[in-house]
Structures are given as C-alpha cells and as structure tokens.
Amino acid sequence: MRKNSLKNTRINVEVQRALAEIIRGELKDPRIGELTSVVAVEVAPDLKTCKAWISVLGDESAQAETLAGLKSAEGFIRNQLARKINLRNTPQVTFIIDQSIAYGVSMSKLIDDVNNNSSN
C-alpha cells in the first residue's frame, strides 16, 4: 500500500475522528486539557504504528501535562480504538505536540511588528 493511497487516507481520517472522540469524551485524566484536539494522524501502511499530532491550548506546562496524561493512557486509548475501528491491526499510537498553531501566531506577530515599525 502506498503511503498516500486512498485507503490509507480514509484510515487516517477514521483514526483521527475516533481518537478525537476518545480524548474528548472517554478519558478522565485531569492532566489532559479540555481544549485538546487531534490535528493530524498518520497511520503506517502496515497498520502497526500511528503518529497523532495534538494541539493543546495553553502554555508549555499544560502541553507537557497533557502529553504525559495521553502517554499514560495509551493502552486504554488503543483498546477503545480497537472497539471503534475494525482494522486488521490496531496501531500503537504515538502522540506528538503540534507546534504549527503557535508558530503561525508567532510569525503573524513578527509580521505585524515589522509592518508597525516600517510605518513609523
């Protein structure tokens, strides 16, 4: 199966949706922030591993706490994922903090600063 095949794309979308439901509705860990979202998911073609990029609203300590909470709940999350999605193999999920939103905000601020300085 190619990395960007239609089947793999559908699996990525389905796993992303299921992970979002699990994180939002079924995890009771207080370390996991309420405004945690699954930005993107990439399931390996052999369906054994999965990278999930998550976005957490808050500072770095809130992001670290949420990541720690998700890592400790990996077994539960995988079990729930197996119940929600019928795949040959249930992937082992690795969570990664997505910095793209924070990067975009900082770039936007830098551009605004440059525009404000050039107009003065």
PDB file of N, CA, C and O in Angstrom, residues 2 7 16-17 23 28 33 36 45 48 58-59 67 81 89 92-93 95 97 100 105-107 115 118:
ATOM      1  N   ARG A   2       0.636   2.131  -0.937  1.00  0.00           N
ATOM      2  CA  ARG A   2       1.407   3.365  -0.978  1.00  0.00           C
ATOM      3  C   ARG A   2       1.052   4.240   0.206  1.00  0.00           C
ATOM      4  O   ARG A   2      -0.044   4.158   0.753  1.00  0.00           O
ATOM      5  N   LYS A   7      -6.992   4.328   0.370  1.00  0.00           N
ATOM      6  CA  LYS A   7      -7.329   3.506   1.532  1.00  0.00           C
ATOM      7  C   LYS A   7      -6.630   4.030   2.784  1.00  0.00           C
ATOM      8  O   LYS A   7      -7.250   4.161   3.841  1.00  0.00           O
ATOM      9  N   GLN A  16      -8.275   9.478  13.119  1.00  0.00           N
ATOM     10  CA  GLN A  16      -8.284  10.828  13.693  1.00  0.00           C
ATOM     11  C   GLN A  16      -9.626  11.124  14.364  1.00  0.00           C
ATOM     12  O   GLN A  16      -9.681  11.636  15.478  1.00  0.00           O
ATOM     13  N   ARG A  17     -10.717  10.788  13.697  1.00  0.00           N
ATOM     14  CA  ARG A  17     -12.041  11.013  14.261  1.00  0.00           C
ATOM     15  C   ARG A  17     -12.240  10.214  15.549  1.00  0.00           C
ATOM     16  O   ARG A  17     -12.726  10.739  16.558  1.00  0.00           O
ATOM     17  N   ILE A  23     -10.436  11.011  23.209  1.00  0.00           N
ATOM     18  CA  ILE A  23      -9.793  12.018  24.058  1.00  0.00           C
ATOM     19  C   ILE A  23     -10.830  12.963  24.640  1.00  0.00           C
ATOM     20  O   ILE A  23     -10.767  13.319  25.816  1.00  0.00           O
ATOM     21  N   LYS A  28     -10.627  10.378  31.520  1.00  0.00           N
ATOM     22  CA  LYS A  28     -10.971  11.109  32.738  1.00  0.00           C
ATOM     23  C   LYS A  28      -9.733  11.670  33.440  1.00  0.00           C
ATOM     24  O   LYS A  28      -9.825  12.183  34.538  1.00  0.00           O
ATOM     25  N   GLY A  33      -5.770  18.434  29.069  1.00  0.00           N
ATOM     26  CA  GLY A  33      -6.508  19.681  28.948  1.00  0.00           C
ATOM     27  C   GLY A  33      -7.818  19.501  28.205  1.00  0.00           C
ATOM     28  O   GLY A  33      -7.934  18.657  27.320  1.00  0.00           O
ATOM     29  N   THR A  36      -7.979  20.051  24.017  1.00  0.00           N
ATOM     30  CA  THR A  36      -7.001  19.225  23.315  1.00  0.00           C
ATOM     31  C   THR A  36      -7.663  18.711  22.044  1.00  0.00           C
ATOM     32  O   THR A  36      -8.757  18.170  22.092  1.00  0.00           O
ATOM     33  N   PRO A  45       1.600   2.259   6.717  1.00  0.00           N
ATOM     34  CA  PRO A  45       0.929   1.375   5.750  1.00  0.00           C
ATOM     35  C   PRO A  45       0.679  -0.041   6.273  1.00  0.00           C
ATOM     36  O   PRO A  45      -0.283  -0.679   5.863  1.00  0.00           O
ATOM     37  N   LYS A  48       0.590  -0.914  11.928  1.00  0.00           N
ATOM     38  CA  LYS A  48       1.122  -1.279  13.246  1.00  0.00           C
ATOM     39  C   LYS A  48       1.422  -0.065  14.109  1.00  0.00           C
ATOM     40  O   LYS A  48       1.382  -0.166  15.332  1.00  0.00           O
ATOM     41  N   GLY A  58      -2.827  26.389  25.674  1.00  0.00           N
ATOM     42  CA  GLY A  58      -2.199  26.666  26.959  1.00  0.00           C
ATOM     43  C   GLY A  58      -0.705  26.805  26.811  1.00  0.00           C
ATOM     44  O   GLY A  58      -0.159  26.757  25.709  1.00  0.00           O
ATOM     45  N   ASP A  59      -0.042  26.958  27.942  1.00  0.00           N
ATOM     46  CA  ASP A  59       1.404  27.137  27.921  1.00  0.00           C
ATOM     47  C   ASP A  59       2.110  25.784  27.800  1.00  0.00           C
ATOM     48  O   ASP A  59       1.477  24.744  27.665  1.00  0.00           O
ATOM     49  N   LEU A  67       0.485  15.728  27.365  1.00  0.00           N
ATOM     50  CA  LEU A  67       1.248  14.666  26.719  1.00  0.00           C
ATOM     51  C   LEU A  67       1.520  13.523  27.688  1.00  0.00           C
ATOM     52  O   LEU A  67       1.393  12.346  27.325  1.00  0.00           O
ATOM     53  N   LEU A  81      -9.780   2.331  20.626  1.00  0.00           N
ATOM     54  CA  LEU A  81      -9.620   2.466  19.178  1.00  0.00           C
ATOM     55  C   LEU A  81      -9.963   1.148  18.481  1.00  0.00           C
ATOM     56  O   LEU A  81     -10.621   1.139  17.436  1.00  0.00           O
ATOM     57  N   ASN A  89      -5.006  -4.757  12.189  1.00  0.00           N
ATOM     58  CA  ASN A  89      -4.141  -4.492  13.343  1.00  0.00           C
ATOM     59  C   ASN A  89      -4.566  -3.164  13.943  1.00  0.00           C
ATOM     60  O   ASN A  89      -4.844  -2.222  13.213  1.00  0.00           O
ATOM     61  N   GLN A  92      -0.271   1.096  17.278  1.00  0.00           N
ATOM     62  CA  GLN A  92       0.308   1.652  18.503  1.00  0.00           C
ATOM     63  C   GLN A  92       0.434   3.158  18.282  1.00  0.00           C
ATOM     64  O   GLN A  92       1.138   3.598  17.391  1.00  0.00           O
ATOM     65  N   VAL A  93      -0.262   3.954  19.095  1.00  0.00           N
ATOM     66  CA  VAL A  93      -0.347   5.391  18.872  1.00  0.00           C
ATOM     67  C   VAL A  93       0.784   6.104  19.604  1.00  0.00           C
ATOM     68  O   VAL A  93       1.037   5.853  20.784  1.00  0.00           O
ATOM     69  N   PHE A  95       1.911   9.997  20.461  1.00  0.00           N
ATOM     70  CA  PHE A  95       1.400  11.361  20.457  1.00  0.00           C
ATOM     71  C   PHE A  95       2.545  12.358  20.332  1.00  0.00           C
ATOM     72  O   PHE A  95       3.573  12.221  20.987  1.00  0.00           O
ATOM     73  N   ILE A  97       3.232  16.674  20.104  1.00  0.00           N
ATOM     74  CA  ILE A  97       2.659  18.015  20.236  1.00  0.00           C
ATOM     75  C   ILE A  97       2.842  18.757  18.919  1.00  0.00           C
ATOM     76  O   ILE A  97       3.946  18.832  18.381  1.00  0.00           O
ATOM     77  N   SER A 100       2.453  23.915  15.117  1.00  0.00           N
ATOM     78  CA  SER A 100       2.194  24.752  13.945  1.00  0.00           C
ATOM     79  C   SER A 100       1.313  25.958  14.271  1.00  0.00           C
ATOM     80  O   SER A 100       1.509  27.035  13.705  1.00  0.00           O
ATOM     81  N   VAL A 105       1.090  31.851  14.967  1.00  0.00           N
ATOM     82  CA  VAL A 105       0.792  33.042  15.768  1.00  0.00           C
ATOM     83  C   VAL A 105       2.040  33.889  15.947  1.00  0.00           C
ATOM     84  O   VAL A 105       2.009  35.118  15.819  1.00  0.00           O
ATOM     85  N   SER A 106       3.182  33.239  16.224  1.00  0.00           N
ATOM     86  CA  SER A 106       4.421  33.999  16.425  1.00  0.00           C
ATOM     87  C   SER A 106       4.875  34.664  15.123  1.00  0.00           C
ATOM     88  O   SER A 106       5.344  35.808  15.144  1.00  0.00           O
ATOM     89  N   MET A 107       4.711  33.981  13.990  1.00  0.00           N
ATOM     90  CA  MET A 107       5.071  34.581  12.698  1.00  0.00           C
ATOM     91  C   MET A 107       4.169  35.770  12.390  1.00  0.00           C
ATOM     92  O   MET A 107       4.627  36.808  11.907  1.00  0.00           O
ATOM     93  N   ASN A 115       5.571  45.494  10.137  1.00  0.00           N
ATOM     94  CA  ASN A 115       4.681  46.463   9.484  1.00  0.00           C
ATOM     95  C   ASN A 115       4.499  47.723  10.327  1.00  0.00           C
ATOM     96  O   ASN A 115       4.470  48.825   9.795  1.00  0.00           O
ATOM     97  N   SER A 118       7.787  49.776  10.151  1.00  0.00           N
ATOM     98  CA  SER A 118       8.061  50.412   8.854  1.00  0.00           C
ATOM     99  C   SER A 118       7.119  51.594   8.603  1.00  0.00           C
ATOM    100  O   SER A 118       7.465  52.499   7.861  1.00  0.00           O
TER     101      SER A 118
END
